[in-house]
Amino acid sequence: GAGVSQSPSNKVTEKGKDVELRCDPISGHTALYWYRQSLGQGLEFLIYFQGNSAPDKSGLPSDRFSAERTGGSVSTLTIQRTQQEDSAVYLCASSPPYTGGATYGYTFGSGTRLTVV
Amino acid sequence: GDSVTQMEGPVTLSEEAFLTINCTYTATGYPSLFWYVQYPGEGLQLLLKATKADDKGSNKGFEATYRKETTSFHLEKGSVQVSDSAVYFCALPGVSGGYNKLIFGAGTRLAVHP
C-alpha cells in the first residue's frame, strides 16, 4: 500500500480482556517495528521484525505481550489480560530492507489508541 | 549505550518567531540522524534527515545540521507558523541488536500562537 495502515484506530476494552492490534506495512518493506507511546510520554520500542529472521522482542514489557508477522507482511500485536497501564497509542512502522531504516528512516502508521477501562 | 537528549518542552512561541530545538546524541560511529514530527492526533512523520557529518537536512522551512564535533543535531526554523504546533522527536538508529532500531528523544512539544 501507499502507507502503513493500522487498525483499529481506537480501541476501548475492559480490564482483563485480550486485544489484537493490526499493522499492514508498506509493500516491499521487510522491516516492521512496534512502538508504544503513553500519554505525554516518548516512544518505547516493543518489537522488531526483519524478513524471516527471528524477531527482536527485547522491548516487550511482559509476557502478556506478543506479536507475529504472517507471510512477511501483516503483523498483529496481541495483549492478553489487559491492564490499565497498557493504555497508550501503539505505533507501527516499516522500513526498507537491511540498513534502509538507518539510512532513510521509518514510515509510521497513524497508530491505535488503546484505552483499558 | 546510544542515546538522544532533547530540550524539554513545551516551547511556546508567537507566529513568525525563530525556533531552535536542541538535540544532542551519544552514539557508536556516525549514524544517520533524524527529526520526526507528530501533529495532534496523528502518527509520526519523517521531517528531515542527515546521513553524515556536516550534512544539512531541510524540509518545510526546517533545517538541522549534523555536527560531529558537538554531537548535535539542533532543529531550527526562521519563522514558525501556527500549523507547526506539534511534538518534535530527534532520533538515531541504535547499535543494540543492529542498526535497525531507532532510538528517540523524549520529544519537545511546540505551541505556536497567532
mmCIF file of C-alpha atoms in Angstrom:
data_model
loop_
_atom_site.group_PDB
_atom_site.id
_atom_site.type_symbol
_atom_site.label_atom_id
_atom_site.label_comp_id
_atom_site.label_asym_id
_atom_site.label_seq_id
_atom_site.Cartn_x
_atom_site.Cartn_y
_atom_site.Cartn_z
ATOM 1 C CA GLY A 1 0.000 0.000 0.000
ATOM 2 C CA ALA A 2 0.863 3.658 -0.136
ATOM 3 C CA GLY A 3 1.430 3.943 3.586
ATOM 4 C CA VAL A 4 1.486 1.987 6.821
ATOM 5 C CA SER A 5 -2.048 1.085 7.808
ATOM 6 C CA GLN A 6 -3.092 0.329 11.379
ATOM 7 C CA SER A 7 -6.400 -0.909 12.708
ATOM 8 C CA PRO A 8 -8.430 -0.240 14.649
ATOM 9 C CA SER A 9 -7.669 3.446 15.099
ATOM 10 C CA ASN A 10 -9.292 3.399 18.528
ATOM 11 C CA LYS A 11 -9.991 0.524 20.888
ATOM 12 C CA VAL A 12 -11.685 0.603 24.269
ATOM 13 C CA THR A 13 -11.535 -2.625 26.220
ATOM 14 C CA GLU A 14 -12.293 -3.849 29.683
ATOM 15 C CA LYS A 15 -9.511 -4.754 32.052
ATOM 16 C CA GLY A 16 -8.645 -8.431 31.730
ATOM 17 C CA LYS A 17 -9.743 -8.795 28.102
ATOM 18 C CA ASP A 18 -7.399 -9.673 25.249
ATOM 19 C CA VAL A 19 -6.878 -7.288 22.325
ATOM 20 C CA GLU A 20 -5.322 -7.591 18.888
ATOM 21 C CA LEU A 21 -3.835 -4.663 17.016
ATOM 22 C CA ARG A 22 -3.079 -4.926 13.320
ATOM 23 C CA CYS A 23 -0.389 -3.361 11.162
ATOM 24 C CA ASP A 24 -0.151 -3.530 7.376
ATOM 25 C CA PRO A 25 3.284 -2.205 6.276
ATOM 26 C CA ILE A 26 4.323 -0.601 3.027
ATOM 27 C CA SER A 27 4.653 -3.133 0.249
ATOM 28 C CA GLY A 28 8.271 -4.230 -0.120
ATOM 29 C CA HIS A 29 9.309 -3.085 3.344
ATOM 30 C CA THR A 30 10.786 -6.127 5.004
ATOM 31 C CA ALA A 31 11.385 -4.461 8.368
ATOM 32 C CA LEU A 32 8.485 -3.806 10.742
ATOM 33 C CA TYR A 33 8.501 -2.259 14.211
ATOM 34 C CA TRP A 34 6.075 -1.709 17.039
ATOM 35 C CA TYR A 35 6.422 1.221 19.441
ATOM 36 C CA ARG A 36 4.272 2.358 22.330
ATOM 37 C CA GLN A 37 3.592 5.960 23.287
ATOM 38 C CA SER A 38 1.978 6.560 26.642
ATOM 39 C CA LEU A 39 0.103 9.822 27.240
ATOM 40 C CA GLY A 40 2.504 12.725 27.179
ATOM 41 C CA GLN A 41 5.482 10.387 27.014
ATOM 42 C CA GLY A 42 8.116 9.488 24.472
ATOM 43 C CA LEU A 43 8.342 6.409 22.316
ATOM 44 C CA GLU A 44 9.039 2.978 23.756
ATOM 45 C CA PHE A 45 10.383 0.272 21.446
ATOM 46 C CA LEU A 46 8.470 -3.016 21.683
ATOM 47 C CA ILE A 47 9.458 -5.443 18.924
ATOM 48 C CA TYR A 48 11.179 -5.572 15.551
ATOM 49 C CA PHE A 49 10.779 -7.966 12.605
ATOM 50 C CA GLN A 50 13.259 -8.204 9.745
ATOM 51 C CA GLY A 51 12.343 -10.576 6.944
ATOM 52 C CA ASN A 52 12.470 -14.200 8.030
ATOM 53 C CA SER A 53 14.895 -13.585 10.899
ATOM 54 C CA ALA A 54 13.888 -14.184 14.492
ATOM 55 C CA PRO A 55 12.249 -11.019 15.835
ATOM 56 C CA ASP A 56 13.922 -8.749 18.369
ATOM 57 C CA LYS A 57 11.483 -8.952 21.288
ATOM 58 C CA SER A 58 13.701 -7.142 23.769
ATOM 59 C CA GLY A 59 11.250 -4.280 24.269
ATOM 60 C CA LEU A 60 8.129 -6.258 25.155
ATOM 61 C CA PRO A 61 7.209 -5.199 28.712
ATOM 62 C CA SER A 62 5.778 -8.531 29.890
ATOM 63 C CA ASP A 63 4.775 -11.988 28.696
ATOM 64 C CA ARG A 64 1.239 -10.681 28.192
ATOM 65 C CA PHE A 65 2.538 -9.024 25.043
ATOM 66 C CA SER A 66 3.239 -10.960 21.871
ATOM 67 C CA ALA A 67 3.447 -10.234 18.173
ATOM 68 C CA GLU A 68 3.561 -12.170 14.988
ATOM 69 C CA ARG A 69 4.097 -11.375 11.374
ATOM 70 C CA THR A 70 2.491 -13.585 8.775
ATOM 71 C CA GLY A 71 3.944 -14.041 5.315
ATOM 72 C CA GLY A 72 6.462 -11.292 5.924
ATOM 73 C CA SER A 73 3.742 -8.673 5.667
ATOM 74 C CA VAL A 74 0.881 -8.017 8.094
ATOM 75 C CA SER A 75 1.705 -8.004 11.791
ATOM 76 C CA THR A 76 -0.545 -8.470 14.801
ATOM 77 C CA LEU A 77 0.325 -7.264 18.293
ATOM 78 C CA THR A 78 -1.631 -9.145 20.955
ATOM 79 C CA ILE A 79 -2.043 -8.026 24.539
ATOM 80 C CA GLN A 80 -3.522 -10.609 26.879
ATOM 81 C CA ARG A 81 -5.338 -9.834 30.121
ATOM 82 C CA THR A 82 -5.093 -6.099 29.525
ATOM 83 C CA GLN A 83 -4.283 -3.780 32.407
ATOM 84 C CA GLN A 84 -4.952 -0.077 32.780
ATOM 85 C CA GLU A 85 -1.240 0.692 32.408
ATOM 86 C CA ASP A 86 -1.444 -0.780 28.894
ATOM 87 C CA SER A 87 -3.464 2.261 27.819
ATOM 88 C CA ALA A 88 -1.378 4.039 25.200
ATOM 89 C CA VAL A 89 -1.038 4.692 21.496
ATOM 90 C CA TYR A 90 0.562 1.744 19.724
ATOM 91 C CA LEU A 91 2.520 2.771 16.659
ATOM 92 C CA CYS A 92 3.720 0.554 13.848
ATOM 93 C CA ALA A 93 6.457 1.487 11.403
ATOM 94 C CA SER A 94 8.132 -0.141 8.438
ATOM 95 C CA SER A 95 11.332 0.447 6.512
ATOM 96 C CA PRO A 96 13.207 -0.874 3.502
ATOM 97 C CA PRO A 97 15.386 -3.963 3.857
ATOM 98 C CA TYR A 98 18.655 -4.209 5.735
ATOM 99 C CA THR A 99 20.042 -0.783 6.635
ATOM 100 C CA GLY A 100 17.215 1.060 4.908
ATOM 101 C CA GLY A 101 15.779 2.189 8.214
ATOM 102 C CA ALA A 102 19.077 3.544 9.422
ATOM 103 C CA THR A 103 19.630 5.420 6.186
ATOM 104 C CA TYR A 104 16.171 6.532 5.132
ATOM 105 C CA GLY A 105 14.151 6.428 8.344
ATOM 106 C CA TYR A 106 10.948 4.652 9.162
ATOM 107 C CA THR A 107 7.410 5.279 7.911
ATOM 108 C CA PHE A 108 4.874 5.261 10.720
ATOM 109 C CA GLY A 109 1.200 4.430 10.733
ATOM 110 C CA SER A 110 -1.344 6.656 12.473
ATOM 111 C CA GLY A 111 -1.448 4.361 15.472
ATOM 112 C CA THR A 112 -4.059 2.566 17.539
ATOM 113 C CA ARG A 113 -5.223 4.351 20.673
ATOM 114 C CA LEU A 114 -5.918 1.694 23.284
ATOM 115 C CA THR A 115 -7.922 2.557 26.380
ATOM 116 C CA VAL A 116 -8.322 -0.040 29.107
ATOM 117 C CA VAL A 117 -11.218 0.704 31.472
ATOM 118 C CA GLY B 1 24.799 2.926 25.127
ATOM 119 C CA ASP B 2 23.407 5.076 22.366
ATOM 120 C CA SER B 3 21.091 7.874 23.448
ATOM 121 C CA VAL B 4 19.392 11.061 22.357
ATOM 122 C CA THR B 5 18.739 14.053 24.582
ATOM 123 C CA GLN B 6 16.318 16.804 23.641
ATOM 124 C CA MET B 7 15.488 20.059 25.318
ATOM 125 C CA GLU B 8 12.409 19.828 27.481
ATOM 126 C CA GLY B 9 9.214 21.464 26.399
ATOM 127 C CA PRO B 10 6.809 22.869 25.995
ATOM 128 C CA VAL B 11 8.200 25.570 23.784
ATOM 129 C CA THR B 12 5.713 28.386 23.292
ATOM 130 C CA LEU B 13 6.292 30.941 20.546
ATOM 131 C CA SER B 14 4.437 33.625 18.704
ATOM 132 C CA GLU B 15 3.893 33.289 14.992
ATOM 133 C CA GLU B 16 6.936 34.312 12.899
ATOM 134 C CA ALA B 17 9.339 33.801 15.804
ATOM 135 C CA PHE B 18 12.641 31.929 15.393
ATOM 136 C CA LEU B 19 12.687 28.332 16.603
ATOM 137 C CA THR B 20 15.517 26.228 17.958
ATOM 138 C CA ILE B 21 15.021 22.802 19.489
ATOM 139 C CA ASN B 22 18.246 21.369 20.823
ATOM 140 C CA CYS B 23 19.239 17.741 20.309
ATOM 141 C CA THR B 24 22.465 16.046 21.339
ATOM 142 C CA TYR B 25 23.379 12.424 20.965
ATOM 143 C CA THR B 26 25.723 9.694 22.086
ATOM 144 C CA ALA B 27 26.466 7.018 19.534
ATOM 145 C CA THR B 28 28.961 4.467 18.350
ATOM 146 C CA GLY B 29 30.264 5.535 14.979
ATOM 147 C CA TYR B 30 28.470 8.106 12.867
ATOM 148 C CA PRO B 31 24.846 7.111 12.415
ATOM 149 C CA SER B 32 22.236 8.920 10.393
ATOM 150 C CA LEU B 33 20.234 11.453 12.372
ATOM 151 C CA PHE B 34 16.536 12.185 12.042
ATOM 152 C CA TRP B 35 13.862 14.629 13.117
ATOM 153 C CA TYR B 36 10.300 13.327 13.267
ATOM 154 C CA VAL B 37 7.167 15.421 13.798
ATOM 155 C CA GLN B 38 3.879 14.337 15.322
ATOM 156 C CA TYR B 39 0.901 16.577 14.667
ATOM 157 C CA PRO B 40 -2.056 16.347 17.066
ATOM 158 C CA GLY B 41 -3.900 13.056 16.701
ATOM 159 C CA GLU B 42 -1.536 11.699 14.056
ATOM 160 C CA GLY B 43 1.374 9.304 13.782
ATOM 161 C CA LEU B 44 4.992 10.310 13.334
ATOM 162 C CA GLN B 45 6.236 11.752 10.064
ATOM 163 C CA LEU B 46 9.838 11.988 8.985
ATOM 164 C CA LEU B 47 10.608 15.711 8.858
ATOM 165 C CA LEU B 48 14.245 15.664 7.773
ATOM 166 C CA LYS B 49 17.435 13.649 7.987
ATOM 167 C CA ALA B 50 21.184 13.836 7.618
ATOM 168 C CA THR B 51 23.339 10.839 6.857
ATOM 169 C CA LYS B 52 26.867 12.120 7.566
ATOM 170 C CA ALA B 53 28.803 14.815 9.373
ATOM 171 C CA ASP B 54 28.241 18.399 8.152
ATOM 172 C CA ASP B 55 25.171 17.355 6.160
ATOM 173 C CA LYS B 56 22.228 19.730 6.455
ATOM 174 C CA GLY B 57 18.753 18.246 6.315
ATOM 175 C CA SER B 58 15.903 20.546 5.361
ATOM 176 C CA ASN B 59 12.159 20.368 4.774
ATOM 177 C CA LYS B 60 9.159 22.711 5.133
ATOM 178 C CA GLY B 61 11.443 25.557 6.220
ATOM 179 C CA PHE B 62 13.061 23.489 8.972
ATOM 180 C CA GLU B 63 16.798 22.810 8.989
ATOM 181 C CA ALA B 64 19.231 20.767 11.049
ATOM 182 C CA THR B 65 22.984 20.304 10.614
ATOM 183 C CA TYR B 66 24.836 17.157 11.651
ATOM 184 C CA ARG B 67 27.624 18.450 13.929
ATOM 185 C CA LYS B 68 30.102 15.722 14.770
ATOM 186 C CA GLU B 69 32.321 17.955 16.896
ATOM 187 C CA THR B 70 29.490 18.892 19.235
ATOM 188 C CA THR B 71 27.435 15.683 18.712
ATOM 189 C CA SER B 72 24.412 17.820 17.994
ATOM 190 C CA PHE B 73 21.557 17.996 15.509
ATOM 191 C CA HIS B 74 19.585 21.087 16.511
ATOM 192 C CA LEU B 75 16.328 21.820 14.697
ATOM 193 C CA GLU B 76 15.765 25.395 13.506
ATOM 194 C CA LYS B 77 13.162 27.380 11.644
ATOM 195 C CA GLY B 78 13.373 31.047 10.877
ATOM 196 C CA SER B 79 9.671 31.894 11.100
ATOM 197 C CA VAL B 80 7.234 29.492 12.698
ATOM 198 C CA GLN B 81 3.542 29.238 11.877
ATOM 199 C CA VAL B 82 0.576 28.113 13.937
ATOM 200 C CA SER B 83 0.455 24.978 11.783
ATOM 201 C CA ASP B 84 3.912 23.992 13.087
ATOM 202 C CA SER B 85 2.416 23.260 16.506
ATOM 203 C CA ALA B 86 3.323 19.631 17.125
ATOM 204 C CA VAL B 87 5.688 17.369 19.027
ATOM 205 C CA TYR B 88 9.174 17.029 17.562
ATOM 206 C CA PHE B 89 11.375 13.982 18.112
ATOM 207 C CA CYS B 90 15.089 13.667 17.453
ATOM 208 C CA ALA B 91 16.224 10.119 16.658
ATOM 209 C CA LEU B 92 19.141 7.942 15.615
ATOM 210 C CA PRO B 93 19.499 4.251 14.749
ATOM 211 C CA GLY B 94 20.720 2.317 17.779
ATOM 212 C CA VAL B 95 23.546 -0.147 17.639
ATOM 213 C CA SER B 96 21.988 -2.596 20.048
ATOM 214 C CA GLY B 97 20.786 -5.574 18.085
ATOM 215 C CA GLY B 98 21.873 -3.987 14.812
ATOM 216 C CA TYR B 99 21.276 -0.696 13.101
ATOM 217 C CA ASN B 100 17.589 -1.026 12.537
ATOM 218 C CA LYS B 101 16.177 0.260 15.809
ATOM 219 C CA LEU B 102 15.554 3.984 16.032
ATOM 220 C CA ILE B 103 16.231 5.498 19.438
ATOM 221 C CA PHE B 104 14.068 8.531 20.097
ATOM 222 C CA GLY B 105 14.492 11.517 22.319
ATOM 223 C CA ALA B 106 11.692 12.303 24.741
ATOM 224 C CA GLY B 107 10.075 14.745 22.330
ATOM 225 C CA THR B 108 9.611 18.509 22.512
ATOM 226 C CA ARG B 109 6.143 19.985 22.291
ATOM 227 C CA LEU B 110 5.919 23.228 20.306
ATOM 228 C CA ALA B 111 2.935 25.536 20.622
ATOM 229 C CA VAL B 112 2.745 28.499 18.239
ATOM 230 C CA HIS B 113 0.232 31.253 18.958
ATOM 231 C CA PRO B 114 -1.105 33.827 16.467
#
